Short mmCIF file of C-alpha atoms in Angstrom, two decimals:
data_model
loop_
_atom_site.label_atom_id
_atom_site.label_comp_id
_atom_site.label_asym_id
_atom_site.label_seq_id
_atom_site.Cartn_x
_atom_site.Cartn_y
_atom_site.Cartn_z
CA MET A 1 25.46 108.04 -15.07
CA THR A 2 25.08 104.30 -15.03
CA VAL A 3 22.34 104.60 -12.41
CA LEU A 4 20.41 107.11 -14.51
CA VAL A 5 20.62 104.91 -17.61
CA ARG A 6 19.46 101.87 -15.62
CA SER A 7 16.51 103.82 -14.21
CA ALA A 8 15.54 105.03 -17.67
CA VAL A 9 15.64 101.47 -19.00
CA VAL A 10 13.43 100.22 -16.14
CA MET A 11 10.89 103.01 -16.71
CA LEU A 12 10.84 102.37 -20.48
CA SER A 13 10.31 98.64 -19.88
CA ALA A 14 7.41 99.34 -17.54
CA VAL A 15 5.77 101.60 -20.11
CA LEU A 16 6.20 99.01 -22.87
CA ILE A 17 4.73 96.23 -20.66
CA ALA A 18 1.75 98.41 -19.73
CA ASP A 19 1.13 99.27 -23.39
CA ALA A 20 1.31 95.59 -24.33
CA ALA A 21 -1.16 94.65 -21.60
CA SER A 22 -3.52 97.37 -22.75
CA ALA A 23 -3.26 96.14 -26.31
CA GLU A 24 -4.20 92.61 -25.27
CA ARG A 25 -7.37 93.74 -23.46
CA PRO A 26 -10.47 93.88 -25.67
CA PRO A 27 -11.94 97.37 -26.02
CA ARG A 28 -14.84 98.17 -23.69
CA ALA A 29 -18.11 99.63 -24.82
CA PRO A 30 -18.71 103.18 -23.62
CA ALA A 31 -21.07 103.61 -20.65
CA PRO A 32 -24.68 104.17 -21.75
CA GLU A 33 -26.19 107.61 -21.49
CA LEU A 34 -29.59 107.21 -19.82
CA THR A 35 -32.37 109.72 -20.26
CA ASP A 36 -34.93 110.57 -17.57
CA GLU A 37 -37.39 108.33 -19.41
CA ASP A 38 -34.92 105.43 -19.24
CA ARG A 39 -34.42 105.88 -15.48
CA VAL A 40 -38.15 105.45 -14.73
CA ALA A 41 -37.68 101.65 -14.80
CA PHE A 42 -35.13 101.75 -11.96
CA PHE A 43 -35.52 102.38 -8.20
CA ASP A 44 -33.33 104.85 -6.40
CA ASN A 45 -33.31 102.36 -3.50
CA ALA A 46 -34.86 98.94 -4.09
CA PHE A 47 -35.19 98.25 -0.33
CA ASP A 48 -37.57 101.23 0.00
CA ALA A 49 -39.84 99.78 -2.68
CA LEU A 50 -39.89 96.11 -1.59
CA VAL A 51 -42.77 94.93 0.63
CA GLY A 52 -42.56 92.29 3.38
CA GLU A 53 -39.72 90.66 5.30
CA GLN A 54 -36.53 89.67 3.53
CA PRO A 55 -36.06 85.88 3.32
CA ASP A 56 -33.52 84.40 5.74
CA TYR A 57 -31.83 81.78 3.58
CA GLY A 58 -29.47 80.78 6.38
CA ALA A 59 -32.38 79.90 8.66
CA GLN A 60 -34.09 78.04 5.82
CA GLN A 61 -30.96 75.92 5.26
CA ALA A 62 -30.73 75.15 8.99
CA THR A 63 -34.38 74.05 9.03
CA GLU A 64 -33.84 71.75 6.05
CA LEU A 65 -30.82 70.23 7.76
CA ALA A 66 -32.75 69.65 10.98
CA THR A 67 -35.84 68.15 9.36
CA GLY A 68 -34.04 66.23 6.67
CA ASP A 69 -36.06 68.09 4.00
CA THR A 70 -33.21 67.99 1.49
CA ASP A 71 -32.42 66.04 -1.65
CA ALA A 72 -29.92 63.87 0.28
CA ALA A 73 -32.44 62.98 2.97
CA ALA A 74 -34.89 61.86 0.32
CA GLY A 75 -32.66 58.92 -0.55
CA GLY A 76 -33.22 55.32 0.50
CA TRP A 77 -31.23 53.12 2.86
CA ALA A 78 -28.98 52.00 0.01
CA ASP A 79 -27.63 55.56 -0.07
CA TRP A 80 -26.22 55.11 3.42
CA ILE A 81 -25.18 51.46 3.49
CA ASP A 82 -24.90 48.95 0.68
CA ALA A 83 -26.11 45.36 0.88
CA GLU A 84 -22.62 43.92 1.30
CA ALA A 85 -21.74 46.19 4.22
CA LEU A 86 -25.05 45.38 5.89
CA GLU A 87 -24.32 41.65 5.66
CA THR A 88 -20.74 42.15 6.89
CA GLU A 89 -21.91 44.11 9.93
CA ILE A 90 -24.43 41.40 10.84
CA LYS A 91 -21.73 38.72 10.60
CA ARG A 92 -19.36 40.71 12.82
CA LEU A 93 -22.08 41.27 15.39
CA ALA A 94 -22.84 37.55 15.32
CA ARG A 95 -19.25 36.84 16.42
CA GLN A 96 -19.55 39.44 19.17
CA ALA A 97 -22.79 37.88 20.43
CA GLN A 98 -21.25 34.42 20.50
CA ASP A 99 -18.19 35.62 22.39
CA ALA A 100 -20.26 37.55 24.93
CA THR A 101 -22.46 34.52 25.68
CA ARG A 102 -19.68 31.91 25.73
CA SER A 103 -20.34 31.16 29.40
CA VAL A 104 -22.60 32.22 32.26
CA ALA A 105 -19.58 33.46 34.21
CA ALA A 106 -18.40 35.69 31.39
CA PHE A 107 -21.91 36.95 30.72
CA LYS A 108 -22.62 37.85 34.33
CA GLY A 109 -19.09 39.17 34.78
CA GLY A 110 -19.72 42.10 32.46
CA GLU A 111 -20.27 40.64 29.00
CA SER A 112 -24.05 41.01 29.22
CA THR A 113 -23.76 44.58 27.88
CA ARG A 114 -21.72 43.42 24.87
CA ALA A 115 -24.26 40.67 24.21
CA ALA A 116 -27.17 43.10 24.44
CA ASP A 117 -25.37 45.58 22.17
CA ALA A 118 -24.64 42.95 19.53
CA LEU A 119 -28.19 41.58 19.50
CA GLY A 120 -29.80 45.03 19.55
CA GLN A 121 -27.60 46.31 16.75
CA VAL A 122 -28.40 43.18 14.75
CA ALA A 123 -32.08 43.95 15.27
CA ILE A 124 -31.53 47.43 13.83
CA ALA A 125 -29.60 45.96 10.90
CA PHE A 126 -32.48 43.59 10.11
CA ALA A 127 -34.98 46.43 10.45
CA VAL A 128 -32.94 48.32 7.83
CA THR A 129 -32.82 45.16 5.71
CA THR A 130 -36.62 45.05 5.51
CA ARG A 131 -36.64 48.60 4.10
CA HIS A 132 -33.45 48.47 2.02
CA ASP A 133 -33.89 49.39 -1.63
CA GLY A 134 -31.19 46.96 -2.73
CA SER A 135 -31.10 43.19 -2.40
CA PRO A 136 -29.45 42.47 0.95
CA ARG A 137 -29.10 38.94 2.28
CA TRP A 138 -31.90 37.74 4.60
CA ARG A 139 -34.35 40.20 3.07
CA ASP A 140 -37.22 37.68 3.20
CA GLU A 141 -36.69 36.75 6.87
CA ALA A 142 -35.75 40.20 8.19
CA ALA A 143 -39.26 41.14 9.36
CA GLN A 144 -39.23 38.14 11.76
CA LEU A 145 -35.58 38.46 12.72
CA ALA A 146 -35.60 42.12 13.80
CA PRO A 147 -38.11 41.80 16.70
CA HIS A 148 -36.69 38.38 17.67
CA PHE A 149 -33.22 39.78 18.30
CA ALA A 150 -34.64 42.95 19.85
CA ARG A 151 -36.42 40.88 22.51
CA ALA A 152 -33.24 38.91 23.20
CA ALA A 153 -31.23 42.14 23.50
CA ALA A 154 -33.64 43.55 26.08
CA ALA A 155 -33.45 40.33 28.09
CA ALA A 156 -29.65 40.11 27.89
CA ASP A 157 -29.28 43.68 29.06
CA ALA A 158 -30.64 42.69 32.48
CA GLY A 159 -27.62 40.44 33.05
CA SER A 160 -29.72 37.78 34.77
CA ASP A 161 -29.75 33.98 34.40
CA GLY A 162 -32.89 34.25 32.28
CA GLY A 163 -31.27 36.97 30.21
CA TYR A 164 -28.29 34.71 29.60
CA ARG A 165 -30.47 31.84 28.39
CA LEU A 166 -32.34 34.06 25.95
CA GLY A 167 -29.18 35.82 24.83
CA LYS A 168 -27.37 32.52 24.31
CA ALA A 169 -30.25 31.06 22.33
CA ALA A 170 -30.45 34.17 20.15
CA SER A 171 -26.71 34.17 19.52
CA GLU A 172 -26.98 30.53 18.39
CA ASP A 173 -29.87 31.47 16.09
CA LEU A 174 -27.74 34.22 14.63
CA ALA A 175 -24.76 31.90 14.12
CA ALA A 176 -27.03 29.38 12.38
CA LEU A 177 -28.38 32.11 10.15
CA VAL A 178 -24.88 33.15 9.11
CA ARG A 179 -24.09 29.50 8.29
CA GLY A 180 -27.02 29.45 5.87
CA GLU A 181 -29.63 27.81 8.10
CA ARG A 182 -33.10 29.18 8.83
CA PRO A 183 -33.87 29.10 12.55
CA ASP A 184 -37.50 29.29 13.65
CA VAL A 185 -37.88 32.73 15.22
CA GLY A 186 -41.65 33.14 15.12
CA GLN A 187 -43.92 35.50 13.24
CA PRO A 188 -43.08 39.11 12.33
CA ALA A 189 -44.33 41.78 14.72
CA ASP A 190 -46.68 44.49 13.52
CA ASP A 191 -45.87 48.20 13.76
CA VAL A 192 -42.72 47.90 15.87
CA GLU A 193 -41.29 51.30 16.70
CA TRP A 194 -37.60 51.63 15.98
CA GLY A 195 -36.85 52.64 19.55
CA ALA A 196 -37.80 49.10 20.61
CA TYR A 197 -35.21 47.39 18.40
CA ALA A 198 -32.17 48.65 20.29
CA SER A 199 -31.52 51.18 23.04
CA ARG A 200 -29.99 54.49 22.07
CA SER A 201 -27.12 53.84 24.48
CA SER A 202 -26.32 50.66 22.54
CA LEU A 203 -26.23 52.49 19.23
CA MET A 204 -24.14 55.27 20.75
CA ARG A 205 -21.59 52.75 21.98
CA ARG A 206 -21.28 51.43 18.43
CA MET A 207 -20.73 54.97 17.16
CA THR A 208 -18.16 55.62 19.87
CA LEU A 209 -16.25 52.50 18.88
CA ALA A 210 -15.96 53.94 15.38
CA ASP A 211 -15.32 57.62 16.05
CA GLU A 212 -13.07 57.34 19.12
CA GLN A 213 -11.11 54.15 18.59
CA ARG A 214 -11.10 52.90 15.02
CA LEU A 215 -11.25 55.90 12.70
CA PRO A 216 -8.63 58.12 14.40
CA GLU A 217 -6.12 55.27 14.20
CA TRP A 218 -7.01 54.14 10.67
CA THR A 219 -6.88 57.63 9.14
CA ALA A 220 -3.84 58.95 11.03
CA ASP A 221 -1.27 58.41 8.27
CA ARG A 222 -1.13 57.31 4.65
CA ARG A 223 0.53 53.98 5.30
CA THR A 224 -2.07 52.84 7.83
CA PHE A 225 -4.91 54.22 5.75
CA ARG A 226 -3.86 52.23 2.69
CA ARG A 227 -4.30 49.05 4.74
CA LYS A 228 -7.50 50.18 6.45
CA ALA A 229 -9.33 52.05 3.69
CA GLU A 230 -11.91 49.30 3.19
CA ASP A 231 -12.51 49.04 6.94
CA ALA A 232 -12.93 52.81 7.11
CA ARG A 233 -15.43 52.63 4.26
CA HIS A 234 -17.40 50.01 6.19
CA GLU A 235 -17.40 52.10 9.38
CA ALA A 236 -18.55 55.15 7.41
CA GLN A 237 -21.56 53.24 6.11
CA VAL A 238 -22.47 51.89 9.54
CA LEU A 239 -22.30 55.40 11.01
CA ALA A 240 -24.49 56.80 8.23
CA MET A 241 -27.00 53.99 8.81
CA LEU A 242 -27.09 54.59 12.57
CA ALA A 243 -27.41 58.36 12.07
CA GLU A 244 -30.64 57.60 10.22
CA ALA A 245 -31.77 54.88 12.62
CA ILE A 246 -31.62 57.13 15.70
CA LEU A 247 -34.11 59.45 13.99
CA ALA A 248 -36.59 56.74 13.01
CA PRO A 249 -40.15 56.79 14.45
CA GLY A 250 -40.19 55.88 18.12
CA ALA A 251 -36.49 56.58 18.71
CA ASP A 252 -35.58 58.83 21.64
CA ASP A 253 -35.57 62.56 20.72
CA ALA A 254 -36.22 61.70 17.07
CA ASP A 255 -38.54 64.72 16.80
CA ASP A 256 -36.07 67.18 18.37
CA PRO A 257 -34.84 69.61 15.63
CA GLY A 258 -31.46 70.11 17.32
CA TYR A 259 -30.88 66.39 17.68
CA GLN A 260 -31.91 65.91 14.07
CA ALA A 261 -29.38 68.52 12.95
CA TYR A 262 -26.52 66.78 14.77
CA SER A 263 -27.54 63.45 13.28
CA ARG A 264 -27.61 64.91 9.76
CA GLN A 265 -24.16 66.42 10.33
CA LEU A 266 -22.87 63.03 11.42
CA ARG A 267 -24.38 61.36 8.37
CA ALA A 268 -22.91 63.98 6.01
CA ALA A 269 -19.44 63.56 7.53
CA ALA A 270 -19.79 59.77 7.26
CA GLU A 271 -20.66 60.13 3.58
CA ARG A 272 -17.51 62.21 3.04
CA LEU A 273 -15.47 59.54 4.79
CA ARG A 274 -16.95 56.85 2.57
CA SER A 275 -16.02 58.80 -0.57
CA ALA A 276 -12.51 59.47 0.73
CA ALA A 277 -12.03 55.78 1.54
CA GLU A 278 -13.16 54.78 -1.94
CA ASP A 279 -10.71 57.29 -3.44
CA GLU A 280 -7.98 56.26 -0.95
CA ASP A 281 -7.60 59.96 -0.08
CA GLN A 282 -6.03 59.92 3.39
CA PRO A 283 -6.11 63.69 4.09
CA ALA A 284 -9.79 63.87 3.15
CA ALA A 285 -10.51 60.77 5.23
CA ALA A 286 -8.73 62.25 8.25
CA ALA A 287 -10.72 65.47 7.89
CA ALA A 288 -14.00 63.55 7.61
CA ALA A 289 -13.13 61.42 10.65
CA ALA A 290 -12.41 64.61 12.61
CA ALA A 291 -15.77 66.03 11.53
CA ILE A 292 -17.51 62.84 12.69
CA ARG A 293 -15.79 63.12 16.04
CA GLN A 294 -16.69 66.79 16.38
CA SER A 295 -20.35 66.22 15.56
CA CYS A 296 -20.50 63.61 18.32
CA LEU A 297 -18.74 65.88 20.82
CA ASP A 298 -21.04 68.80 20.02
CA CYS A 299 -24.13 66.63 20.38
CA HIS A 300 -22.93 65.20 23.69
CA SER A 301 -22.17 68.69 24.95
CA ASP A 302 -25.75 69.79 24.33
CA TYR A 303 -27.59 66.63 25.36
CA ARG A 304 -25.42 65.27 28.16
CA GLY A 305 -24.57 68.62 29.71
#
């Protein structure tokens, strides 16, 4: 008997709840009754009446990503790296150049590549400075500085005695510049293609330093990220800048749609990392760092084989 009473109570409760829910819902208008005259305005099957191919919005989005024909790509260099980060990167590269050219023995013992990388990446940074829509330091001298350090980078890359002398002199010019002096570096070059400022391998090594060594460690846990958030923000801006630089006129494969797409993906992930670092959001930063790493791996898989 108890079981029957309990069942009846449960059923009554369910009915009352259903009635209450129905009472809370606003009444619906009755379905319209269409006449044959009303139905003339409608197609039985719209696809039978449409003419031409259906638009492929997925392909259109992929094309915009590859060509950079998007609102984001229309931005200026200040969208990817601010003036302070640009100056900081130049100062850090100046220390690298000095260390790599500290002696002939060190230079010829393997440091020539580090010297060439530092000077070439500085050349790229000054090329960006000339076009930056903010007010970065050394804006007035950048047009002379970019080709000057590019020539020194090319010479240093050979690892020869002559390359050491030019690399050493350029590293001293850079150190003087950071101290506030104005070294005489000659006249600006006309119509320099971006591919001549620094080799792609040099820029890729800078990206690898960020995506393989620094970012995975800095974003691994909340405690480390709290200490390294500003460094991660800096690396994100450098990566976004380089993602644009490797597509500039004269750069290797800059006109390849697939290569462009990978570069845009890298830049987008770097922008997410920058935002996460500014918000001190470690999970978002870790996800963005993983996306940066994946974009590099995918690109290498296609272009290195």
